[in-house]
Coordinates of C-alpha atoms in Angstrom, one line a residue:
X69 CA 0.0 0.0 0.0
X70 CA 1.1 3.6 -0.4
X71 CA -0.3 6.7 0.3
X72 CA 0.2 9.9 -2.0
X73 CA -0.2 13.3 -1.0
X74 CA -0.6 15.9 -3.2
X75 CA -3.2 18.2 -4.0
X76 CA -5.5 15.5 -2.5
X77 CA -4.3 12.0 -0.8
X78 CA -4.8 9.3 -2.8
X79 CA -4.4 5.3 -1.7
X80 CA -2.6 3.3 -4.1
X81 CA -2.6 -0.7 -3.4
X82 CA 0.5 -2.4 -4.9
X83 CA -0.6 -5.9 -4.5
X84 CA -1.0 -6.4 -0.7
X85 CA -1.5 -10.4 0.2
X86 CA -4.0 -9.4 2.4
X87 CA -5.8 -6.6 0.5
X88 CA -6.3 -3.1 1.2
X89 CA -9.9 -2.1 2.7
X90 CA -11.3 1.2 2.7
X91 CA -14.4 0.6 4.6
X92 CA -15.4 -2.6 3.9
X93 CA -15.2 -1.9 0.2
X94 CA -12.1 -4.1 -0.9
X95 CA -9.6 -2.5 -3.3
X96 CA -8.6 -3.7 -6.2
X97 CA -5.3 -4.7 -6.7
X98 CA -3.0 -1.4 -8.8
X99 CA -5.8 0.6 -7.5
X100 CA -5.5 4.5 -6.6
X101 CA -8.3 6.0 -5.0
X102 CA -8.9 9.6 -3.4
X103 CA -9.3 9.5 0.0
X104 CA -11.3 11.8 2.5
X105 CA -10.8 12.5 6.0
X106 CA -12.2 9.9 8.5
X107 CA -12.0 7.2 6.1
X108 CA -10.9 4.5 7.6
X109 CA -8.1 2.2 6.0
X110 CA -7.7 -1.9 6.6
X111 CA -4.6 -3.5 5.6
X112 CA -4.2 -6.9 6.8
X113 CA -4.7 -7.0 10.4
X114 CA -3.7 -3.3 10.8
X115 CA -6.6 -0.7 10.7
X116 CA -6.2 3.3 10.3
X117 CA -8.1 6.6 10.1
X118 CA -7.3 9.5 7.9
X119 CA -7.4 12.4 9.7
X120 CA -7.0 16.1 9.0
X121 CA -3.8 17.6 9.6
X122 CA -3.6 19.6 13.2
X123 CA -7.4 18.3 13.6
X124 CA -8.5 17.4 16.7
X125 CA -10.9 14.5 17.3
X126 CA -14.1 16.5 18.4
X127 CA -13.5 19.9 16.8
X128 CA -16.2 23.1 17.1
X129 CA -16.1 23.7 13.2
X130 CA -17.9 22.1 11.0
X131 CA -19.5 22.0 7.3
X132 CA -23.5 22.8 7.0
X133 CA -25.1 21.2 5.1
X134 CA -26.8 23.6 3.3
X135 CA -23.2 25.5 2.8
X136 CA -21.2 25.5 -0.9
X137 CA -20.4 21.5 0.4
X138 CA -24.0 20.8 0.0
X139 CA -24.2 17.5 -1.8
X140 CA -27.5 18.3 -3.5
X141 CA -28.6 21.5 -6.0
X142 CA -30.1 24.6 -3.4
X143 CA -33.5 25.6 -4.1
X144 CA -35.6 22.5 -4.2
X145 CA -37.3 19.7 -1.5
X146 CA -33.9 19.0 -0.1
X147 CA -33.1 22.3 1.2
X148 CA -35.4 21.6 4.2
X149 CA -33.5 18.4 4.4
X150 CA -30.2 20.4 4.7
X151 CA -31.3 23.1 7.2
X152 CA -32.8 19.8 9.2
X153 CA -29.5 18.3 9.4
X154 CA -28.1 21.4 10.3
X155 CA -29.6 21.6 13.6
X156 CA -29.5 17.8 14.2
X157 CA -25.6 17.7 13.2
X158 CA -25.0 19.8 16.6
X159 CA -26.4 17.0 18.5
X160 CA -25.7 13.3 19.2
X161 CA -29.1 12.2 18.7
X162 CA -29.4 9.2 16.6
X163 CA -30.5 9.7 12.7
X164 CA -32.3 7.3 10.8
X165 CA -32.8 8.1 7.0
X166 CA -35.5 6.2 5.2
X167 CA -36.4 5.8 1.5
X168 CA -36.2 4.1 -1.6
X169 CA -33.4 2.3 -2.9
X170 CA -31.0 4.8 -4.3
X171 CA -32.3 8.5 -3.0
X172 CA -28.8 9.2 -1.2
X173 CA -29.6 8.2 2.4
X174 CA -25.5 7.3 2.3
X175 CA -24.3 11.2 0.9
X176 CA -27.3 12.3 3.8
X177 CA -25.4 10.2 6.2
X178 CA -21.4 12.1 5.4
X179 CA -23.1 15.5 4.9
X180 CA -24.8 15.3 8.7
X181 CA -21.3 14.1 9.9
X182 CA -19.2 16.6 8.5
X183 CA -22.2 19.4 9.4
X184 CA -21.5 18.1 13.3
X185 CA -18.4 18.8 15.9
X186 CA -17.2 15.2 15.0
X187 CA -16.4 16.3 11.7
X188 CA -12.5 15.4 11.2
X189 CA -13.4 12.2 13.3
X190 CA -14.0 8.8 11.4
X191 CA -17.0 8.4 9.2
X192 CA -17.1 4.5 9.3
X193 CA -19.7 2.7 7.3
X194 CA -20.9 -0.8 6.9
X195 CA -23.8 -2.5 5.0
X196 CA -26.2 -5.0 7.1
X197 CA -27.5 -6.6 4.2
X198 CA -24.1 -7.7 2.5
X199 CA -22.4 -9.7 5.5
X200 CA -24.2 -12.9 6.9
X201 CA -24.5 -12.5 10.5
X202 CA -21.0 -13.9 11.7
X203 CA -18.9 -12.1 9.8
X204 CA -20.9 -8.9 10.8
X205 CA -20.6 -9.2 14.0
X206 CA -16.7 -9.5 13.5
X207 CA -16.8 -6.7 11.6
X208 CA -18.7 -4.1 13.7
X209 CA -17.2 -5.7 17.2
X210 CA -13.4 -7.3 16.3
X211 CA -12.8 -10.2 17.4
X212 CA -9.6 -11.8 19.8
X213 CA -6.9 -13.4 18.9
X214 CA -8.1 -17.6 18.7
X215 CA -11.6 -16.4 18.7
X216 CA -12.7 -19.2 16.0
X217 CA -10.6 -20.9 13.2
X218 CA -8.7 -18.6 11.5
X219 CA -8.7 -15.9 13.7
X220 CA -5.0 -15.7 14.2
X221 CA -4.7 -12.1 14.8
X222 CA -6.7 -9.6 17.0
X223 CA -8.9 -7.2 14.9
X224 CA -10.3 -4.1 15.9
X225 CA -14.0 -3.3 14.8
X226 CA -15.8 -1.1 13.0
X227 CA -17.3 0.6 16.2
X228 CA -14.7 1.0 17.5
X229 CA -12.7 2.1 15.1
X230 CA -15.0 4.8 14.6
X231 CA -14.8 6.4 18.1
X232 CA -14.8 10.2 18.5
X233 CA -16.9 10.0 14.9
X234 CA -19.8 8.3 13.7
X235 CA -21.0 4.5 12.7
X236 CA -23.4 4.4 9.5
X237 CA -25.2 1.5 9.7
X238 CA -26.5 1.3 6.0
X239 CA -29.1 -1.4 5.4
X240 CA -29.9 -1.4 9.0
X241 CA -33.3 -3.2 9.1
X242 CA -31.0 -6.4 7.2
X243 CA -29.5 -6.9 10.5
X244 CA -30.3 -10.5 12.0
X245 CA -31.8 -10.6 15.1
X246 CA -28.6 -11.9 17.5
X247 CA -26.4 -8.9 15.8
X248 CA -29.6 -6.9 17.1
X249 CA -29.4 -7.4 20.4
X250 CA -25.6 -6.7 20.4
X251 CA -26.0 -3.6 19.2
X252 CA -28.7 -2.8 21.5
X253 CA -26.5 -3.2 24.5
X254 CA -23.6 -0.8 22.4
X255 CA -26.7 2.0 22.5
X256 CA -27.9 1.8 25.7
X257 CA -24.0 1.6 27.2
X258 CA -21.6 2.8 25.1
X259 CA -19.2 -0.7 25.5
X260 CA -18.2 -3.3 23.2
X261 CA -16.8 -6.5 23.7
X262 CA -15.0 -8.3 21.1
X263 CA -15.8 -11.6 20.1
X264 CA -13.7 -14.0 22.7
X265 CA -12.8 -11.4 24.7
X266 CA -13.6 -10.7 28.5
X267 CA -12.9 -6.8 28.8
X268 CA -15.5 -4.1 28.0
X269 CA -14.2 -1.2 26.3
X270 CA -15.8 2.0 26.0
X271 CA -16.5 3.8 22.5
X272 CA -17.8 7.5 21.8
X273 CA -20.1 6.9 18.4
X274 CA -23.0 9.0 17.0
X275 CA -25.2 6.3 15.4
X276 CA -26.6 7.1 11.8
X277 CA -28.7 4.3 10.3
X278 CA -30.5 4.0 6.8
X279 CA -32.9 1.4 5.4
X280 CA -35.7 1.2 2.6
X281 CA -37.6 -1.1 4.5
X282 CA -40.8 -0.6 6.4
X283 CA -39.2 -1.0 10.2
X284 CA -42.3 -0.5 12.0
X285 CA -43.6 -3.7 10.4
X286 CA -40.8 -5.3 10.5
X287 CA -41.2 -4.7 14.6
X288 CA -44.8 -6.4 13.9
X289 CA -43.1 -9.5 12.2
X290 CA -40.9 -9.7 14.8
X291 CA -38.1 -9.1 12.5
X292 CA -36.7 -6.5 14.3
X293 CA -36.3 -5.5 17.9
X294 CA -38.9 -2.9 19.2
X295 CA -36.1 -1.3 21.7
X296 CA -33.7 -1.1 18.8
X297 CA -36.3 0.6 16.6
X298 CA -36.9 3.4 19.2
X299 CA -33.0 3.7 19.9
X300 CA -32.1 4.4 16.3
X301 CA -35.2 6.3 15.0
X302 CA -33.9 9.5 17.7
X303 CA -34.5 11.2 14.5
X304 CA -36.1 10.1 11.4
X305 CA -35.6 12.1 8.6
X306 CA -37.5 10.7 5.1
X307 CA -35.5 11.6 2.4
X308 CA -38.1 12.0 -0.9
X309 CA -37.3 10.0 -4.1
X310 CA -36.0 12.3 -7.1
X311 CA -39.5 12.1 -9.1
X312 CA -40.5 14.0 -6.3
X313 CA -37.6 16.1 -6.5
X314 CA -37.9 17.2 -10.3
X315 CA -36.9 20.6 -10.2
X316 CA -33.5 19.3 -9.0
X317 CA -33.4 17.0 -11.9
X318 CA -31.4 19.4 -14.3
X319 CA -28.9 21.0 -11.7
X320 CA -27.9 17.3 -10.1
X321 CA -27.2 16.5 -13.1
X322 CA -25.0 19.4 -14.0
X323 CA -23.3 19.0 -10.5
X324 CA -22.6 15.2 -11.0
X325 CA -21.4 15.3 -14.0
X326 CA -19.1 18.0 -13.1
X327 CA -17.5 15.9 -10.3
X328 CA -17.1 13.3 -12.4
X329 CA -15.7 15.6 -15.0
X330 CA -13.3 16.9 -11.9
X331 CA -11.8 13.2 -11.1
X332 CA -10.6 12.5 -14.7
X333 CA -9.1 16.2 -14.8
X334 CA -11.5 17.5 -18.1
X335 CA -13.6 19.8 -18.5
X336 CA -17.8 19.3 -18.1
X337 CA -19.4 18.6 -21.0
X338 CA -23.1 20.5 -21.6
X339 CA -26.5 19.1 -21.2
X340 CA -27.9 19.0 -24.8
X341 CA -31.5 20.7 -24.6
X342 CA -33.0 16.5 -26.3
X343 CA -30.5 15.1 -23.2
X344 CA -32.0 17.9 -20.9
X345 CA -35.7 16.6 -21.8
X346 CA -35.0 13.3 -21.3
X347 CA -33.7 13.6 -17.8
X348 CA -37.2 15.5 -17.1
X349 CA -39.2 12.8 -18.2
X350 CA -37.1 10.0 -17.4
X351 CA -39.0 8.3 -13.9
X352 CA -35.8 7.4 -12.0
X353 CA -36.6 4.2 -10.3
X354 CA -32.8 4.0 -9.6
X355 CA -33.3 7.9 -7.8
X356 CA -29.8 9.4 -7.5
X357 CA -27.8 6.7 -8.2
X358 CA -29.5 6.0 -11.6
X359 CA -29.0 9.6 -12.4
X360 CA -25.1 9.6 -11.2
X361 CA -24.6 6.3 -13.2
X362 CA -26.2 8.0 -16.3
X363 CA -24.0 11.3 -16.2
X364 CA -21.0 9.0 -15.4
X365 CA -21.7 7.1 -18.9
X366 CA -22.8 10.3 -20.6
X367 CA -19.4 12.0 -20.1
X368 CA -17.3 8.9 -21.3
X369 CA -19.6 8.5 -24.7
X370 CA -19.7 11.9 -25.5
X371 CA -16.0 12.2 -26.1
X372 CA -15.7 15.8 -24.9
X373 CA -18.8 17.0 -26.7
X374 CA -22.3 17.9 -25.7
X375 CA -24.3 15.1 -23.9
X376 CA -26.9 13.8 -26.3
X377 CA -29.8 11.2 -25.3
X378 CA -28.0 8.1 -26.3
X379 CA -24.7 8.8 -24.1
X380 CA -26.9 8.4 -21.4
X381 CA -28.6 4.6 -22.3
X382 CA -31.2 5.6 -20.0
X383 CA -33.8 2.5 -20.1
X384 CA -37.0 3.9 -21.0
X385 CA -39.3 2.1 -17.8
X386 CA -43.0 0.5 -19.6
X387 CA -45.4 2.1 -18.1
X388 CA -49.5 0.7 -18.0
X389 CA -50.5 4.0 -20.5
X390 CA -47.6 3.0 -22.9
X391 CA -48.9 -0.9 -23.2
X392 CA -51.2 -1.4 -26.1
X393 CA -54.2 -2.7 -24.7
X394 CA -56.9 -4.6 -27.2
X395 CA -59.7 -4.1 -24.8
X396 CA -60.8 -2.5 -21.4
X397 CA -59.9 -6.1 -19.3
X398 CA -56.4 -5.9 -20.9
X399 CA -55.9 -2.2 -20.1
X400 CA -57.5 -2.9 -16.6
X401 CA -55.0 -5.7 -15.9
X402 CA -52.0 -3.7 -17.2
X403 CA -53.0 -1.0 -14.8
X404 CA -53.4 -3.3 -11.7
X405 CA -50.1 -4.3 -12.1
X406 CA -48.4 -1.6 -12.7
X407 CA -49.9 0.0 -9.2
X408 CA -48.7 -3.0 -7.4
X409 CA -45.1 -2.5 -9.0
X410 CA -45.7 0.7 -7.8
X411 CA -46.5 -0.2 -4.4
X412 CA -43.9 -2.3 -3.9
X413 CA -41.3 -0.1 -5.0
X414 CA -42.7 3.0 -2.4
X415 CA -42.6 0.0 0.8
X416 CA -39.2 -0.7 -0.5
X417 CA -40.5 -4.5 -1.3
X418 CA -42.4 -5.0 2.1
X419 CA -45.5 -6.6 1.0
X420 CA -47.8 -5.5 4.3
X421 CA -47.0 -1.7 3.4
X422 CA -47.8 -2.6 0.4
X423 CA -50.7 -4.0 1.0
X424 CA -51.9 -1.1 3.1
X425 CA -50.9 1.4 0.3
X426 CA -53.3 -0.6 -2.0
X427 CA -56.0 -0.5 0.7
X428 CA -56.0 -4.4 0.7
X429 CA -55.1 -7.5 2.7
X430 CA -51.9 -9.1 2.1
X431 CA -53.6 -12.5 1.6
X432 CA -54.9 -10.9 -1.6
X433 CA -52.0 -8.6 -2.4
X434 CA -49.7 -12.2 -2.5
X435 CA -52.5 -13.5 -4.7
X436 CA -52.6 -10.6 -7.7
X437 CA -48.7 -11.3 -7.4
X438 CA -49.2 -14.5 -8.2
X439 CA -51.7 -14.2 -10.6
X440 CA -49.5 -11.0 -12.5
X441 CA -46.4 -13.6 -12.5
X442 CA -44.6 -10.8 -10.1
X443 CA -42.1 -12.5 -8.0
X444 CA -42.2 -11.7 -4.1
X445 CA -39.3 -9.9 -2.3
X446 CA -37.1 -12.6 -1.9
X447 CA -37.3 -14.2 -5.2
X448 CA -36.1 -10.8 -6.5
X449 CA -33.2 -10.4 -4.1
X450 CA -32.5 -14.2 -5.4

């Protein structure tokens, strides 16, 4: 591994046995990647935080979120969101974002840490959904030396690695119930113990959590812990999906595609005005992340020019008006469907929201799925 400072620091992995982490993203190997402050850096058994020259773990200044840092346009939904997380940034009350797949709860997450005093602390992140539940516990507690087979090193964990800073826990309601309780008792105490260990050792984290997921229900499936719940949602803060946000459609897109512009050192191409229709009519069931992957393609196809339609390959989404329909029963059928896709999508897959936002039972809800050939949640995740 080396590091290069410059202008910006950069990480650089030059083919480390063990692989270089940053997060729990892995990086590849001849990689160079920018890196930010609090990120936090795994190599081998060997953890460490980037931290801001002459910073000091809990400093008084701090980024707001609705300053020239402000990850989104100003001047549309998510100003209100900014000046929100302004206030709450001053606190350590615990934030939960919700909403769909893809709206940004992750930038919400870093733009609330650097608005707060633990701003040059770590901003450590991990996602629920993508460890099963032993190696997430590892992960977010460390583990002793001889803890299980093949633990022949001690690791440190996530949380508390990311003392004096904050833990994102992305994906939150994923988390299996044993993992749950474990992080409950982190909450309510503010100690960790490693697996195999027998020492307690206190951590300073402000908790952030995301999910798309409907966690009240998932309380009344008894999928996730009531206590927790209440712990995490200090704060909820909803953030809207972008075809709510369309008057920020144009400018995110200008201000994407002039960061990605920025990392490969040319200049932003323009927004044709067929490219800049598209984008407004375009639904964005991806949200943000659809949009950044668009602008990303856009400025690699257009070769330095102006962005037409086609660098974007946005996938044009079948809606029930567009379907030819032979006769009423046909365009009836095409519009059920197409509001229980729609469902679905807003509960983030849970079928009892779903259900409720249709203003039917979930017995019948499971049957029109059936009877549409619509496969249930996990089928899809499948």
């Amino acid at each position: 591994m080396r590091i290069v400072v410059g202008e910006s620091v950069e990480l650089e992995d030059l083919g480390s046995a063990n692989g270089t982490h940053i997060g729990t993203q892995a990086l590849p190997k001849g990689a160079r990647v920018p890196l930010e402050p609090g990120a936090l850096v795994s190599v081998g058994v060997a953890t460490l935080v980037i931290r801001a020259a002459g910073a000091s773990a809990r400093p008084t200044g701090a980024t707001s979120p609705g300053s020239e840092r402000s990850p989104w346009p100003r001047g549309g939904v998510m100003d209100r969101v900014a000046e929100l997380l302004t206030l709450v940034a001053q606190s350590d009350i615990s934030v939960l974002f919700l909403g769909e797949t893809g709206v940004g709860k992750q930038i919400a997450a870093q733009a609330l840490h650097r608005a707060s005093p633990r701003a040059t602390g770590p901003f450590v992140s991990v996602n629920c959904a993508a460890l099963p539940e032993a190696l997430l516990e590892s992960e977010l507690f460390g583990h002793e030396r001889g803890a299980f087979t093949g633990a022949v090193e001690t690791k440190v964990g996530l949380a508390e690695s990311a003392s004096g800073g904050t833990l994102f826990l992305d994906e939150v309601g994923e988390m299996p119930l044993g993992t749950q309780a474990k992080l409950l008792h982190l909450l309510e105490s503010g100690q960790l113990r490693r697996l195999g260990g027998v020492r307690a050792k206190q951590v300073d984290v402000r908790f952030v959590s995301a999910t798309n997921r409907a966690l009240p229900a998932r309380v009344e499936e008894g999928e996730f812990r009531r206590d927790l719940f209440y712990r995490l949602a200090g704060m909820p803060i909803e953030l809207p999906p972008l075809r709510e946000r369309r008057s920020e459609v144009l400018p995110l897109a200008r201000q994407l595609l002039a960061e990605a512009a920025a990392r490969t050192a040319r200049p932003a191409p323009e927004l044709s005005d067929a490219a800049c229709a598209l984008l407004m009519r375009h639904p964005f069931p991806g949200n943000v992340r659809e949009l950044r992957n668009a602008v990303e393609r856009a400025l690699v196809l257009s070769r330095g020019g102006a962005v037409e339609p086609e660098h974007l390959m946005l996938e044009q989404v079948p809606s029930a008006a567009a379907e030819p329909a032979t006769d009423l029963r046909s365009a009836m059928r095409a519009l059920e469907k197409q509001q229980i896709l729609d469902a679905l999508e807003r509960a983030g897959g849970n079928q009892t929201r779903a259900a409720a936002l249709l203003g039917i039972g979930r017995r019948t809800l499971i049957d029109k799925l059936e009877a549409h050939g619509i496969a249930g949640p996990r089928a899809r995740r499948s």
